[in-house]
Amino acid sequence: MNGKRWKRSTTTVYNISYHLIWCPKYRRKVLVDDVAKRLEELLLEKAHEIELEIVQMEIMPDHVHLFVKTTPTNSPHFIVQQLKGYTSRILRQEFPSLKSRLPSMWTRSYYCESVGHISEETIRKYIEKQKNK
């Protein structure tokens, strides 16, 4: 994990983090043993490719939790789409039993929450105070 709070590009200083959760189709408990190990490898591989830092990952038998840090150009939808699409294709190739149990690897839905260092209340107060300067 990178200990720095902020990251920089040539034009931007940012700190963007998300908590992401998604499940296999029908919430089947298929993310175990070798499938779970391979899923972790694939998620780290794809994350590196799309400039995504996985700060924390927990693969449960029937869902995935990720805490990620990303760039301002990666939307949560893009991140989830990339991770789910990549892992689904490869896992279903490498573990044929997944094909027989599931019509597709993942549900279409996911949970996303933005995570920040500064609370919503602090930001609201800061913006409100700008009027009085």
PDB file of C-alpha atoms in Angstrom:
ATOM      1  CA  MET A   1       0.000   0.000   0.000  1.00  0.00           C
ATOM      2  CA  ASN A   2       1.200   3.461  -0.863  1.00  0.00           C
ATOM      3  CA  GLY A   3       1.493   5.514   2.325  1.00  0.00           C
ATOM      4  CA  LYS A   4       0.886   8.836   0.562  1.00  0.00           C
ATOM      5  CA  ARG A   5      -2.563  10.355   0.855  1.00  0.00           C
ATOM      6  CA  TRP A   6      -2.406  12.281  -2.421  1.00  0.00           C
ATOM      7  CA  LYS A   7      -1.274  11.256  -5.862  1.00  0.00           C
ATOM      8  CA  ARG A   8      -0.307  13.569  -8.685  1.00  0.00           C
ATOM      9  CA  SER A   9      -0.490  13.743 -12.437  1.00  0.00           C
ATOM     10  CA  THR A  10       0.791  16.611 -14.561  1.00  0.00           C
ATOM     11  CA  THR A  11      -2.421  18.589 -14.002  1.00  0.00           C
ATOM     12  CA  THR A  12      -4.122  17.063 -10.977  1.00  0.00           C
ATOM     13  CA  VAL A  13      -3.667  16.315  -7.302  1.00  0.00           C
ATOM     14  CA  TYR A  14      -6.133  13.653  -6.184  1.00  0.00           C
ATOM     15  CA  ASN A  15      -7.191  11.109  -3.590  1.00  0.00           C
ATOM     16  CA  ILE A  16      -9.929   8.912  -5.051  1.00  0.00           C
ATOM     17  CA  SER A  17     -10.967   5.693  -3.343  1.00  0.00           C
ATOM     18  CA  TYR A  18     -13.909   3.318  -3.648  1.00  0.00           C
ATOM     19  CA  HIS A  19     -15.311   0.371  -1.748  1.00  0.00           C
ATOM     20  CA  LEU A  20     -16.621  -2.077  -4.347  1.00  0.00           C
ATOM     21  CA  ILE A  21     -18.643  -5.257  -3.832  1.00  0.00           C
ATOM     22  CA  TRP A  22     -20.062  -7.720  -6.357  1.00  0.00           C
ATOM     23  CA  CYS A  23     -21.371 -11.285  -6.367  1.00  0.00           C
ATOM     24  CA  PRO A  24     -21.383 -14.349  -8.588  1.00  0.00           C
ATOM     25  CA  LYS A  25     -24.639 -15.013 -10.428  1.00  0.00           C
ATOM     26  CA  TYR A  26     -27.328 -16.361  -8.072  1.00  0.00           C
ATOM     27  CA  ARG A  27     -24.926 -15.583  -5.214  1.00  0.00           C
ATOM     28  CA  ARG A  28     -23.488 -19.074  -5.666  1.00  0.00           C
ATOM     29  CA  LYS A  29     -20.625 -19.929  -3.291  1.00  0.00           C
ATOM     30  CA  VAL A  30     -18.096 -20.642  -6.039  1.00  0.00           C
ATOM     31  CA  LEU A  31     -15.279 -18.301  -4.961  1.00  0.00           C
ATOM     32  CA  VAL A  32     -13.360 -20.882  -2.951  1.00  0.00           C
ATOM     33  CA  ASP A  33     -10.036 -22.737  -3.075  1.00  0.00           C
ATOM     34  CA  ASP A  34      -8.271 -22.526  -6.460  1.00  0.00           C
ATOM     35  CA  VAL A  35     -10.983 -20.304  -7.959  1.00  0.00           C
ATOM     36  CA  ALA A  36     -10.499 -17.733  -5.166  1.00  0.00           C
ATOM     37  CA  LYS A  37      -6.702 -17.834  -5.500  1.00  0.00           C
ATOM     38  CA  ARG A  38      -6.870 -17.383  -9.257  1.00  0.00           C
ATOM     39  CA  LEU A  39      -9.454 -14.605  -8.927  1.00  0.00           C
ATOM     40  CA  GLU A  40      -7.099 -12.700  -6.619  1.00  0.00           C
ATOM     41  CA  GLU A  41      -4.235 -13.044  -9.128  1.00  0.00           C
ATOM     42  CA  LEU A  42      -6.438 -11.889 -12.003  1.00  0.00           C
ATOM     43  CA  LEU A  43      -7.791  -8.896 -10.086  1.00  0.00           C
ATOM     44  CA  LEU A  44      -4.250  -7.740  -9.230  1.00  0.00           C
ATOM     45  CA  GLU A  45      -3.143  -8.263 -12.837  1.00  0.00           C
ATOM     46  CA  LYS A  46      -6.009  -6.237 -14.324  1.00  0.00           C
ATOM     47  CA  ALA A  47      -5.730  -3.554 -11.632  1.00  0.00           C
ATOM     48  CA  HIS A  48      -2.119  -2.936 -12.603  1.00  0.00           C
ATOM     49  CA  GLU A  49      -3.125  -2.658 -16.257  1.00  0.00           C
ATOM     50  CA  ILE A  50      -5.813   0.005 -15.613  1.00  0.00           C
ATOM     51  CA  GLU A  51      -3.842   2.090 -13.063  1.00  0.00           C
ATOM     52  CA  LEU A  52      -5.807   0.868 -10.084  1.00  0.00           C
ATOM     53  CA  GLU A  53      -4.325   0.234  -6.650  1.00  0.00           C
ATOM     54  CA  ILE A  54      -6.054  -2.503  -4.688  1.00  0.00           C
ATOM     55  CA  VAL A  55      -5.488  -1.417  -1.103  1.00  0.00           C
ATOM     56  CA  GLN A  56      -7.462  -4.270   0.406  1.00  0.00           C
ATOM     57  CA  MET A  57      -9.210  -7.324  -1.013  1.00  0.00           C
ATOM     58  CA  GLU A  58     -11.399  -9.979   0.558  1.00  0.00           C
ATOM     59  CA  ILE A  59     -12.777 -12.806  -1.517  1.00  0.00           C
ATOM     60  CA  MET A  60     -15.685 -14.466   0.223  1.00  0.00           C
ATOM     61  CA  PRO A  61     -17.331 -17.640  -1.142  1.00  0.00           C
ATOM     62  CA  ASP A  62     -20.263 -15.618  -2.540  1.00  0.00           C
ATOM     63  CA  HIS A  63     -18.939 -12.074  -3.000  1.00  0.00           C
ATOM     64  CA  VAL A  64     -15.873  -9.883  -3.507  1.00  0.00           C
ATOM     65  CA  HIS A  65     -14.894  -6.815  -1.438  1.00  0.00           C
ATOM     66  CA  LEU A  66     -12.324  -4.380  -2.790  1.00  0.00           C
ATOM     67  CA  PHE A  67     -10.979  -1.127  -1.415  1.00  0.00           C
ATOM     68  CA  VAL A  68      -9.301   0.622  -4.327  1.00  0.00           C
ATOM     69  CA  LYS A  69      -7.528   3.869  -5.125  1.00  0.00           C
ATOM     70  CA  THR A  70      -7.642   5.153  -8.673  1.00  0.00           C
ATOM     71  CA  THR A  71      -7.059   8.047 -11.024  1.00  0.00           C
ATOM     72  CA  PRO A  72      -9.659  10.739 -11.807  1.00  0.00           C
ATOM     73  CA  THR A  73     -10.122   9.268 -15.292  1.00  0.00           C
ATOM     74  CA  ASN A  74     -11.268   5.823 -14.059  1.00  0.00           C
ATOM     75  CA  SER A  75     -14.954   5.834 -13.210  1.00  0.00           C
ATOM     76  CA  PRO A  76     -16.306   3.247 -10.764  1.00  0.00           C
ATOM     77  CA  HIS A  77     -18.377   1.743 -13.579  1.00  0.00           C
ATOM     78  CA  PHE A  78     -15.309   1.388 -15.814  1.00  0.00           C
ATOM     79  CA  ILE A  79     -13.320  -0.242 -12.985  1.00  0.00           C
ATOM     80  CA  VAL A  80     -16.009  -2.803 -12.160  1.00  0.00           C
ATOM     81  CA  GLN A  81     -16.688  -3.498 -15.840  1.00  0.00           C
ATOM     82  CA  GLN A  82     -12.995  -4.156 -16.488  1.00  0.00           C
ATOM     83  CA  LEU A  83     -12.471  -6.345 -13.412  1.00  0.00           C
ATOM     84  CA  LYS A  84     -15.648  -8.387 -13.820  1.00  0.00           C
ATOM     85  CA  GLY A  85     -15.276  -8.862 -17.577  1.00  0.00           C
ATOM     86  CA  TYR A  86     -11.636  -9.915 -17.427  1.00  0.00           C
ATOM     87  CA  THR A  87     -12.026 -12.281 -14.475  1.00  0.00           C
ATOM     88  CA  SER A  88     -15.219 -13.843 -15.831  1.00  0.00           C
ATOM     89  CA  ARG A  89     -13.698 -14.714 -19.176  1.00  0.00           C
ATOM     90  CA  ILE A  90     -10.545 -16.286 -17.763  1.00  0.00           C
ATOM     91  CA  LEU A  91     -12.099 -18.049 -14.763  1.00  0.00           C
ATOM     92  CA  ARG A  92     -14.751 -19.680 -16.954  1.00  0.00           C
ATOM     93  CA  GLN A  93     -12.028 -20.836 -19.393  1.00  0.00           C
ATOM     94  CA  GLU A  94      -9.804 -22.245 -16.655  1.00  0.00           C
ATOM     95  CA  PHE A  95     -12.563 -23.755 -14.482  1.00  0.00           C
ATOM     96  CA  PRO A  96     -15.139 -25.441 -16.764  1.00  0.00           C
ATOM     97  CA  SER A  97     -17.308 -26.336 -13.749  1.00  0.00           C
ATOM     98  CA  LEU A  98     -18.193 -22.626 -13.490  1.00  0.00           C
ATOM     99  CA  LYS A  99     -19.748 -22.746 -16.961  1.00  0.00           C
ATOM    100  CA  SER A 100     -22.058 -25.596 -16.007  1.00  0.00           C
ATOM    101  CA  ARG A 101     -23.166 -23.944 -12.740  1.00  0.00           C
ATOM    102  CA  LEU A 102     -23.547 -20.365 -13.969  1.00  0.00           C
ATOM    103  CA  PRO A 103     -24.857 -18.855 -17.233  1.00  0.00           C
ATOM    104  CA  SER A 104     -22.505 -15.933 -16.543  1.00  0.00           C
ATOM    105  CA  MET A 105     -19.902 -15.517 -13.821  1.00  0.00           C
ATOM    106  CA  TRP A 106     -21.121 -12.306 -12.186  1.00  0.00           C
ATOM    107  CA  THR A 107     -24.432 -10.576 -11.568  1.00  0.00           C
ATOM    108  CA  ARG A 108     -24.926  -7.360 -13.518  1.00  0.00           C
ATOM    109  CA  SER A 109     -25.093  -5.317 -10.324  1.00  0.00           C
ATOM    110  CA  TYR A 110     -22.464  -4.073  -7.896  1.00  0.00           C
ATOM    111  CA  TYR A 111     -22.144  -1.849  -4.842  1.00  0.00           C
ATOM    112  CA  CYS A 112     -19.936   1.238  -4.896  1.00  0.00           C
ATOM    113  CA  GLU A 113     -19.234   3.768  -2.189  1.00  0.00           C
ATOM    114  CA  SER A 114     -16.761   6.607  -2.433  1.00  0.00           C
ATOM    115  CA  VAL A 115     -14.327   6.718   0.445  1.00  0.00           C
ATOM    116  CA  GLY A 116     -12.563   9.903   1.433  1.00  0.00           C
ATOM    117  CA  HIS A 117     -10.267  11.301   4.032  1.00  0.00           C
ATOM    118  CA  ILE A 118     -12.486  14.320   4.595  1.00  0.00           C
ATOM    119  CA  SER A 119     -16.095  13.931   5.683  1.00  0.00           C
ATOM    120  CA  GLU A 120     -19.055  15.244   3.722  1.00  0.00           C
ATOM    121  CA  GLU A 121     -19.850  17.598   6.596  1.00  0.00           C
ATOM    122  CA  THR A 122     -16.338  19.103   6.506  1.00  0.00           C
ATOM    123  CA  ILE A 123     -16.588  19.734   2.762  1.00  0.00           C
ATOM    124  CA  ARG A 124     -20.022  21.357   3.111  1.00  0.00           C
ATOM    125  CA  LYS A 125     -18.721  23.677   5.857  1.00  0.00           C
ATOM    126  CA  TYR A 126     -15.601  24.543   3.852  1.00  0.00           C
ATOM    127  CA  ILE A 127     -17.649  25.484   0.757  1.00  0.00           C
ATOM    128  CA  GLU A 128     -20.124  27.478   2.846  1.00  0.00           C
ATOM    129  CA  LYS A 129     -17.267  29.485   4.424  1.00  0.00           C
ATOM    130  CA  GLN A 130     -15.921  30.417   0.971  1.00  0.00           C
ATOM    131  CA  LYS A 131     -18.832  32.850   0.532  1.00  0.00           C
ATOM    132  CA  ASN A 132     -17.669  34.884   3.506  1.00  0.00           C
ATOM    133  CA  LYS A 133     -14.085  35.396   2.331  1.00  0.00           C
TER     134      LYS A 133
END
